[in-house]
C-alpha positions as a printed Julia matrix, in Angstrom:
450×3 Matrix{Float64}:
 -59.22    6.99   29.6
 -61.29    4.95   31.86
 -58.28    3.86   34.1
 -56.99    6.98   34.36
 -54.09    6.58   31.82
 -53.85   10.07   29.99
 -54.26    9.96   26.11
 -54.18   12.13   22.98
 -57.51   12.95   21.45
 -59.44   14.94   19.28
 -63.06   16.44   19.76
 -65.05   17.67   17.39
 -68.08   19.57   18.26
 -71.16   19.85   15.67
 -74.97   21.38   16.89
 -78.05   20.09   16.66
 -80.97   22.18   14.82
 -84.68   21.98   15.6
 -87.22   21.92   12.95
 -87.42   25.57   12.71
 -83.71   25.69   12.33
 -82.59   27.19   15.49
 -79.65   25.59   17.69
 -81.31   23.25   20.54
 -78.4    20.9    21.33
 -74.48   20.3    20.5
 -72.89   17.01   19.75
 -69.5    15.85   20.33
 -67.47   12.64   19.31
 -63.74   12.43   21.11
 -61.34   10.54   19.03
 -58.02    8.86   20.97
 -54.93    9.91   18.69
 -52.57    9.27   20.38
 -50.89    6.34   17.72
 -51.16    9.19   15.45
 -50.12   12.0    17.44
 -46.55    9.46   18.53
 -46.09    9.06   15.3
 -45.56   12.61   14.45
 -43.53   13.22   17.22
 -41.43   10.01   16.74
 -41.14   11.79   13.29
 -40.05   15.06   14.51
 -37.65   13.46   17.19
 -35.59   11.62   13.92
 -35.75   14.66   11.75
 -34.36   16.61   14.54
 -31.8    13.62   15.13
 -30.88   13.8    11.44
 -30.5    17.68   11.19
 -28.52   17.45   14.19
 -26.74   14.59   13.15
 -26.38   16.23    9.5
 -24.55   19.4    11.11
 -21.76   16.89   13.29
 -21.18   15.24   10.2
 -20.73   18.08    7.83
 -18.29   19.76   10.66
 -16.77   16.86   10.73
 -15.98   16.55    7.46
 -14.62   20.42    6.92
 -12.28   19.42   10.23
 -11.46   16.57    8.63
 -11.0    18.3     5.1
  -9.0    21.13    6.24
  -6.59   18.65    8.88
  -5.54   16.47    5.92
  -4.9    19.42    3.54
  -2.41   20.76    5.92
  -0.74   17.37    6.94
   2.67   16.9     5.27
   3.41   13.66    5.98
   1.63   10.21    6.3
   1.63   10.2     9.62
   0.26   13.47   10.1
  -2.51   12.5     7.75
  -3.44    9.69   10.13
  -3.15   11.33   13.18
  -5.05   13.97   12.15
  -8.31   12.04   10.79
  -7.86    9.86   14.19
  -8.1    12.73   16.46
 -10.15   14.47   14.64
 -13.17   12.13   14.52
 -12.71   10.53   17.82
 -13.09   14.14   19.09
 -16.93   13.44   18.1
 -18.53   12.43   21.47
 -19.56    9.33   19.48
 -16.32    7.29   19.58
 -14.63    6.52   22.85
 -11.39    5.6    20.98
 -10.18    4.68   17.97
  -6.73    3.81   15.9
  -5.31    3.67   12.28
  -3.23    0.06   11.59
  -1.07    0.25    8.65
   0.33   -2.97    7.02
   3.82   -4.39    7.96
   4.54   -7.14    5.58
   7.74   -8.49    6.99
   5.02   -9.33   10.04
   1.45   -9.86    8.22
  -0.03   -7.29   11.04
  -1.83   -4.34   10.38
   0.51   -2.21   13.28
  -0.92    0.8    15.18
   0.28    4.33   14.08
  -1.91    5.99   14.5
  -4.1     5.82   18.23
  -6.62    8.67   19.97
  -9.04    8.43   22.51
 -10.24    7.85   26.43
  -9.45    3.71   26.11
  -6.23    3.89   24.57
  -4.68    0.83   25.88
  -1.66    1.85   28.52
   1.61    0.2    27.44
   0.32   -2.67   25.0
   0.94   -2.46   21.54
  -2.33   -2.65   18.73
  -1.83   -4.49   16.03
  -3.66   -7.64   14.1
  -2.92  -10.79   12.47
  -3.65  -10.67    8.96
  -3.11  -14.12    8.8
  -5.62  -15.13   11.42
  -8.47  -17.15   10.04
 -10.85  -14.95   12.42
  -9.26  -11.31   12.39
 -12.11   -9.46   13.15
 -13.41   -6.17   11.23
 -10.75   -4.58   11.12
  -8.71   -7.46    8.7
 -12.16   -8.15    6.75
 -11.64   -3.75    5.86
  -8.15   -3.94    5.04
  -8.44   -7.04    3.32
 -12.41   -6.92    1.31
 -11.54   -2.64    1.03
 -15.03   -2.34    2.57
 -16.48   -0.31    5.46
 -17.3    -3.2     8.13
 -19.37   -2.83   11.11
 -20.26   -4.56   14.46
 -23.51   -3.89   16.61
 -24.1    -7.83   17.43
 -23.78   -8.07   21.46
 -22.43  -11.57   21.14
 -19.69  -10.37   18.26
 -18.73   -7.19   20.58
 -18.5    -9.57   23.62
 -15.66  -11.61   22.17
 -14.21   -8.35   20.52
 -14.04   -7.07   24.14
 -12.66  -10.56   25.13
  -9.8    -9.83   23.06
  -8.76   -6.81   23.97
  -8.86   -6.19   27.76
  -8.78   -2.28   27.77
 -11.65   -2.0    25.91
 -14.86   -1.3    27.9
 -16.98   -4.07   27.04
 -20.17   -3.05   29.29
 -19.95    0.33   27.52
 -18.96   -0.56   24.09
 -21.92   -0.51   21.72
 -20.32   -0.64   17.99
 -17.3    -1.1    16.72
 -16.82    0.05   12.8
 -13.57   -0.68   10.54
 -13.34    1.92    7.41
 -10.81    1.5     4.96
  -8.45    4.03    3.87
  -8.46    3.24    0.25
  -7.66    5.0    -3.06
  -8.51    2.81   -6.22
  -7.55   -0.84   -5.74
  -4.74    0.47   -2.91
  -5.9    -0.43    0.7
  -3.3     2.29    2.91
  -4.64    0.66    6.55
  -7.9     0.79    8.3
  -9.12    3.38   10.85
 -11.18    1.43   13.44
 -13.81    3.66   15.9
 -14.89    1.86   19.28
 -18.59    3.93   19.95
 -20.95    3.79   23.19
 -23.54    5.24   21.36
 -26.4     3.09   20.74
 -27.67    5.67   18.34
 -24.08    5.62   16.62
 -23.09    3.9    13.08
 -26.63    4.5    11.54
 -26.97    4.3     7.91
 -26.14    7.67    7.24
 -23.15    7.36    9.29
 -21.75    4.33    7.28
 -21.84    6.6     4.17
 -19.93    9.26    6.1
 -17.06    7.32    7.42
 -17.15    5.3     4.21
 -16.49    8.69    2.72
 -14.0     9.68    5.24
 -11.96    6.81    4.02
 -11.52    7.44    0.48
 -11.07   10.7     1.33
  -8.04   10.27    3.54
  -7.08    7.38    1.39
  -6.92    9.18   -1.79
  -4.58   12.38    0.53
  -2.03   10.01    1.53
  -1.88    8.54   -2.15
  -1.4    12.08   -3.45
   1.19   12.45   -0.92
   3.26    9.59   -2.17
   2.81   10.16   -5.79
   4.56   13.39   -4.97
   6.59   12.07   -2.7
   8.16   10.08   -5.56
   8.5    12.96   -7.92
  10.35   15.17   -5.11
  11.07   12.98   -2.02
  14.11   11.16   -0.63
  12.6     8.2     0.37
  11.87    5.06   -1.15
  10.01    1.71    0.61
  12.02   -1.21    0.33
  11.25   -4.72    0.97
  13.83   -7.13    1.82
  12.88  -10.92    0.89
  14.74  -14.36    1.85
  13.51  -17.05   -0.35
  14.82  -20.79   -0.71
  12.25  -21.09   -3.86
  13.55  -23.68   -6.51
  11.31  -21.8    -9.28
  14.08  -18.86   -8.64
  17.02  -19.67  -11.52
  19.68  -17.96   -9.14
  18.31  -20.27   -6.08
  18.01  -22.97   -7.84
  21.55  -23.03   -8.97
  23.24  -22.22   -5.59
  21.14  -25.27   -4.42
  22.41  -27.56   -7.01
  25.96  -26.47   -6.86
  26.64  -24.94   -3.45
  27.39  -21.83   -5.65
  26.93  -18.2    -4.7
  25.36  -15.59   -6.6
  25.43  -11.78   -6.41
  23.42   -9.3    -8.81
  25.52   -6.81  -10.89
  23.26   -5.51  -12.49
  20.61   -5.48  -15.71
  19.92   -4.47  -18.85
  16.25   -3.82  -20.58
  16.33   -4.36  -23.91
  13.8    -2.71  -26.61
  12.47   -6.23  -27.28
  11.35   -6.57  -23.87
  14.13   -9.26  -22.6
  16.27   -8.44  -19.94
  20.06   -8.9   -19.84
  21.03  -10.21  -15.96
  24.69   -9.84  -15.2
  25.25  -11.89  -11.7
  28.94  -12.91  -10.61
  29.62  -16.85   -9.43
  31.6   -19.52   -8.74
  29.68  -22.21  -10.4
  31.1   -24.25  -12.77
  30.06  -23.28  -16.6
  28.68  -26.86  -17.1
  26.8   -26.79  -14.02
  25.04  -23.33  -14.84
  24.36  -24.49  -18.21
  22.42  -27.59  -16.84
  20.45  -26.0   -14.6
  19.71  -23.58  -17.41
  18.0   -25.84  -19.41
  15.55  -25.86  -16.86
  14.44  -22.81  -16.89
  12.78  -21.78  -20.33
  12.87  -18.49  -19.65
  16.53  -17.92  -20.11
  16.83  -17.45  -23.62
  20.8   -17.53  -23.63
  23.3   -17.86  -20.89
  27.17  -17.06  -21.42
  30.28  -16.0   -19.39
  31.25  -12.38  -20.18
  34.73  -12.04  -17.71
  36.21  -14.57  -15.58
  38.33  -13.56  -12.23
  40.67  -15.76  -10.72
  37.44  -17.74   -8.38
  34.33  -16.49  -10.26
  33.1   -15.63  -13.15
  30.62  -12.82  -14.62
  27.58  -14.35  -16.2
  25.29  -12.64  -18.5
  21.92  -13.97  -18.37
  19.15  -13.14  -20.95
  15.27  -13.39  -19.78
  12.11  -12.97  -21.09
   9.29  -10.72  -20.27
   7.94  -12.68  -17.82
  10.75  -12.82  -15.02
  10.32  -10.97  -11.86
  12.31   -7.95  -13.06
  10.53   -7.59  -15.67
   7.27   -7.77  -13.69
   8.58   -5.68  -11.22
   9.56   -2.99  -13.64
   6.58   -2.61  -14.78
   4.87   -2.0   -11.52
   7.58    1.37  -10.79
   9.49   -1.75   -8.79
  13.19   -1.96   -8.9
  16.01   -4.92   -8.19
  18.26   -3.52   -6.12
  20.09   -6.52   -4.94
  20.28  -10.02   -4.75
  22.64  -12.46   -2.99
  22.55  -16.08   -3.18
  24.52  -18.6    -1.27
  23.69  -22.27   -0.04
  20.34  -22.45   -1.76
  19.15  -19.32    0.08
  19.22  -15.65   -1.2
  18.32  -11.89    0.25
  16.66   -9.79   -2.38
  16.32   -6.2    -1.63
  13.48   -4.22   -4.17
  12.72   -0.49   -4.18
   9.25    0.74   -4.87
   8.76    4.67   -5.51
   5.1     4.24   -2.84
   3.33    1.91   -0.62
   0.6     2.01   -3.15
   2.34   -1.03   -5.01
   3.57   -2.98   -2.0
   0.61   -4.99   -1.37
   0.31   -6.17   -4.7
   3.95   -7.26   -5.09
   3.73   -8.9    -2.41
   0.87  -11.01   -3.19
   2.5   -11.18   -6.58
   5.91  -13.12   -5.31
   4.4   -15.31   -2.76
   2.16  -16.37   -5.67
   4.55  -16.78   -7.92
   7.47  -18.33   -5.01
   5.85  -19.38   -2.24
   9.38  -20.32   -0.57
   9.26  -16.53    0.13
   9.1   -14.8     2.98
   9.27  -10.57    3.89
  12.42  -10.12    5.95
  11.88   -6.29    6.24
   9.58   -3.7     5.06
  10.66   -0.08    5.61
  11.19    3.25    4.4
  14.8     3.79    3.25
  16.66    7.46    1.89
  17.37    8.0    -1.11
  20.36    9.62   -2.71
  19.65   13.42   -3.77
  16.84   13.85   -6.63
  19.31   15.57   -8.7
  22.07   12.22   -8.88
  18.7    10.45   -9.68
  17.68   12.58  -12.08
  21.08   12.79  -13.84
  21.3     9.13  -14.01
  17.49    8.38  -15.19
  18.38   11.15  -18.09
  21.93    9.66  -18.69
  20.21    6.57  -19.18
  17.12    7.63  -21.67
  20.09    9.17  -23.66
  21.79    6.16  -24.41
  20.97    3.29  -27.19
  19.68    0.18  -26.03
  23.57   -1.24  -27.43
  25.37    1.52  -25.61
  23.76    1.18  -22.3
  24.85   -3.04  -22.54
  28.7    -1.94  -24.03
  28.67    0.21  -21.11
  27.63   -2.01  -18.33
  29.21   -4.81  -19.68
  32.31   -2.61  -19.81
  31.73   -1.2   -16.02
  31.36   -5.19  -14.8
  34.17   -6.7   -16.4
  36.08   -5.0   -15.21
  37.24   -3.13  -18.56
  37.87    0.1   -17.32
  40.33   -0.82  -14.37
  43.94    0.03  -14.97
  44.84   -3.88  -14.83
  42.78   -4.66  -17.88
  41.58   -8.35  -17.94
  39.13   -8.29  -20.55
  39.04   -7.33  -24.24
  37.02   -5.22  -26.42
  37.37   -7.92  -28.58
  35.88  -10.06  -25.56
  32.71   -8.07  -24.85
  32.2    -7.24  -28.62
  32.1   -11.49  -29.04
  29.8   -11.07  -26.03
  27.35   -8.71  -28.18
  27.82  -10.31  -31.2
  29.23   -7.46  -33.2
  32.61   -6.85  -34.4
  35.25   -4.89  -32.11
  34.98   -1.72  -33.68
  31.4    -1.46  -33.67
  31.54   -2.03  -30.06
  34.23    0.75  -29.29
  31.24    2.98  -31.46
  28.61    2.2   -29.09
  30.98    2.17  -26.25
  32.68    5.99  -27.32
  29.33    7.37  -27.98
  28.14    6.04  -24.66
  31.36    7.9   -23.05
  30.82   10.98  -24.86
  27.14   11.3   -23.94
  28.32   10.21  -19.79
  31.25   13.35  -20.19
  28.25   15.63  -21.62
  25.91   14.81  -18.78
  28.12   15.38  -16.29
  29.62   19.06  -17.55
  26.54   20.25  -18.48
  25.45   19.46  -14.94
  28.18   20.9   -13.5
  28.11   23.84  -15.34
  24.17   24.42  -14.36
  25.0    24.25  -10.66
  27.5    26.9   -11.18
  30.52   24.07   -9.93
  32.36   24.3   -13.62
């Protein structure tokens, strides 16, 4: 150019003929290129970017892959996609929360990286009105990204081992399967060039994929594992029969046990010291009791038999692969203990009872053992042997108290209970026997101990 500045150009050259046709002169035009000719090579630069980028992610994805096949455990499977992709020069650091409901964080367990924080614990507020990306993940089951200076700034703010001079992008992906959220792995970047579109589908990817490992991990965990999550609640919730009656009465209440019948009710055998007249009352409150009676009374209690419909909490429970394991009541405040067989369905019971009693709070949320698969297995198949009425003669005979050697209740008492006659009772009852004496020999005798 006239100033000197180089340029891209073309020139094209063409001669000049005299009349008799011979070459007398040459012509040439110069054309500047050089928006064209940056254009191409802006072109080749992102093509190259994308191949390159194309190979990272696909070897990141058969690291990835192959870690989480391998892993045997949750924890394994988090630590291994959270080393694995902060390996990538990419992401300075990043961490997998899980959910703790007895604390409404999402909790580090997983962490990898050059800025993990020395000696301070990661977790978030789920509860906070502004909890960042990583809640709006966990909480919308959406990838969610940051590249906003001003949003990274207070992000930084927040959290004083991150780098915020350095830190460029911050992206929350969700380690989903289905509906089920599992946690959120969040990657800090200093990569300008990080968290393009085609990295969003990646990670997005990443998520399900590790999502749906650690769901198949639990769903055989629950066919062959001896662990269980259990959630321990404390509610003061007048909407709660058993909490509303210890309120009214200064009673106490503890759970015996149930019984599902093939109509859908449940029987609910709990042992107090209220007054009949006084359970009865509050009772009437409570339209989902269908009937109420005393079954066996001691010398300062009595054991109550409650029937409910389809709609009470066991019943809901039950049908989310939830069980009641135990519930105390005293002063107008109980402990309810509930086993689920995976974390899948935590999150959704939970939401479920603090809809349903919001005087409810999570007093612990952990992993408990189980007893040996086999015991479980022998009672789930004692149980799918037995009648709907054999299964209630025999708790109701286990409750009462029937079997001790000190007898204080009837067959003629739980028969009245059932509404059949005494020997049809001792039927249901004997073939209930016979079927628990034929469990447990044929047991025996497969495990060579007969």
């Amino acid at each position: 150019r006239a100033d000197g500045e180089a340029f891209w150009n073309t020139v094209d050259i063409a001669p000049v003929r005299g009349s008799d046709g011979d070459v007398e002169n040459f012509v040439g035009f110069q054309t500047d290129v050089s928006d064209r000719k940056e254009a191409e090579m802006a072109a080749r630069r992102r093509r190259e970017e994308l191949e390159h980028l194309l190979v990272r992610i696909n070897g990141l994805l058969q690291d990835v892959t192959t870690d989480l096949v391998r892993a045997g455990t949750r924890s394994e499977i988090e630590r291994a996609v959270c080393e694995r992709v902060t390996e990538e020069s990419a992401y300075a650091f990043g961490w997998v929360g899980a959910p703790d409901y007895a604390t409404e964080t999402l909790v580090a367990s997983a962490t990898a990286g050059a800025w993990e924080p020395a000696g301070e614990a990661l977790a978030v507020d789920l509860a906070a009105d502004a909890g960042g990306p990583t809640v709006e993940a966990y909480e919308t089951g959406d990838l969610q990204v940051v590249r906003e200076s001003t949003a990274l700034a207070a992000l930084a703010a927040d959290a004083a081992w991150l780098d915020g001079d350095a830190l460029a992008g911050v992206a929350a992906v969700p380690l989903s399967y289905g509906e089920t959220t599992y946690g959120v792995l969040t990657l800090y970047t200093t990569d300008e060039e990080a968290l393009n579109e085609h990295e969003r589908v990646v990670l997005a990817a990443l998520g399900r994929m590790t999502g749906t490992n650690v769901n198949a991990l639990e769903r055989g965990r629950m066919l062959g594992s001896d662990t269980a999550t259990e959630l321990v609640l404390e509610t003061t919730d007048p909407d709660l029969f058993v909490v509303a009656l210890s309120r009214e009465t200064g009673c106490f209440l503890e759970f015996e046990g149930s019984v599902y019948r093939d109509d859908g009710t449940v029987l609910m055998l709990y042992t107090t010291d209220a007054e009949p007249a006084a359970v009865r009352d509050v009772a009437a409150g409570f339209p989902a009791i269908g009937h109420l009676e005393p079954i066996h009374e001691y010398e300062d209690a009595a054991l109550w038999e409650f029937g409910v419909d389809g709609g009470s909490l066991t019943t809901v429970l039950a049908e989310r692969g939830a069980t009641l394991r135990s519930v105390s009541v005293a002063d107008g405040a109980g402990e309810v203990t509930i086993e689920l067989p995976t974390e899948s369905e935590t999150r959704e019971i939970v939401e479920l009872v603090r809809e349903r009693y919001p005087e409810t709070s999570i007093a612990a949320h952990r992993q408990r053992e189980r007893p040996p698969r086999s015991r479980r297995d022998f009672v789930a198949d004692l149980e799918a042997s037995l009648t709907e009425r054999q299964l209630t003669a025999l708790r109701k005979a286990h409750a009462s108290g029937y079997f001790e050697w000190s007898r204080s209740v009837t067959g003629e008492d739980l028969a009245e209970s059932m509404e059949i006659d005494r020997s049809t009772y001792h039927q249901h009852l004997r073939a209930a026997e016979r079927k628990l004496v034929e469990g447990f020999f044929e047991r025996a005798a497969a495990s060579g101990r007969e």
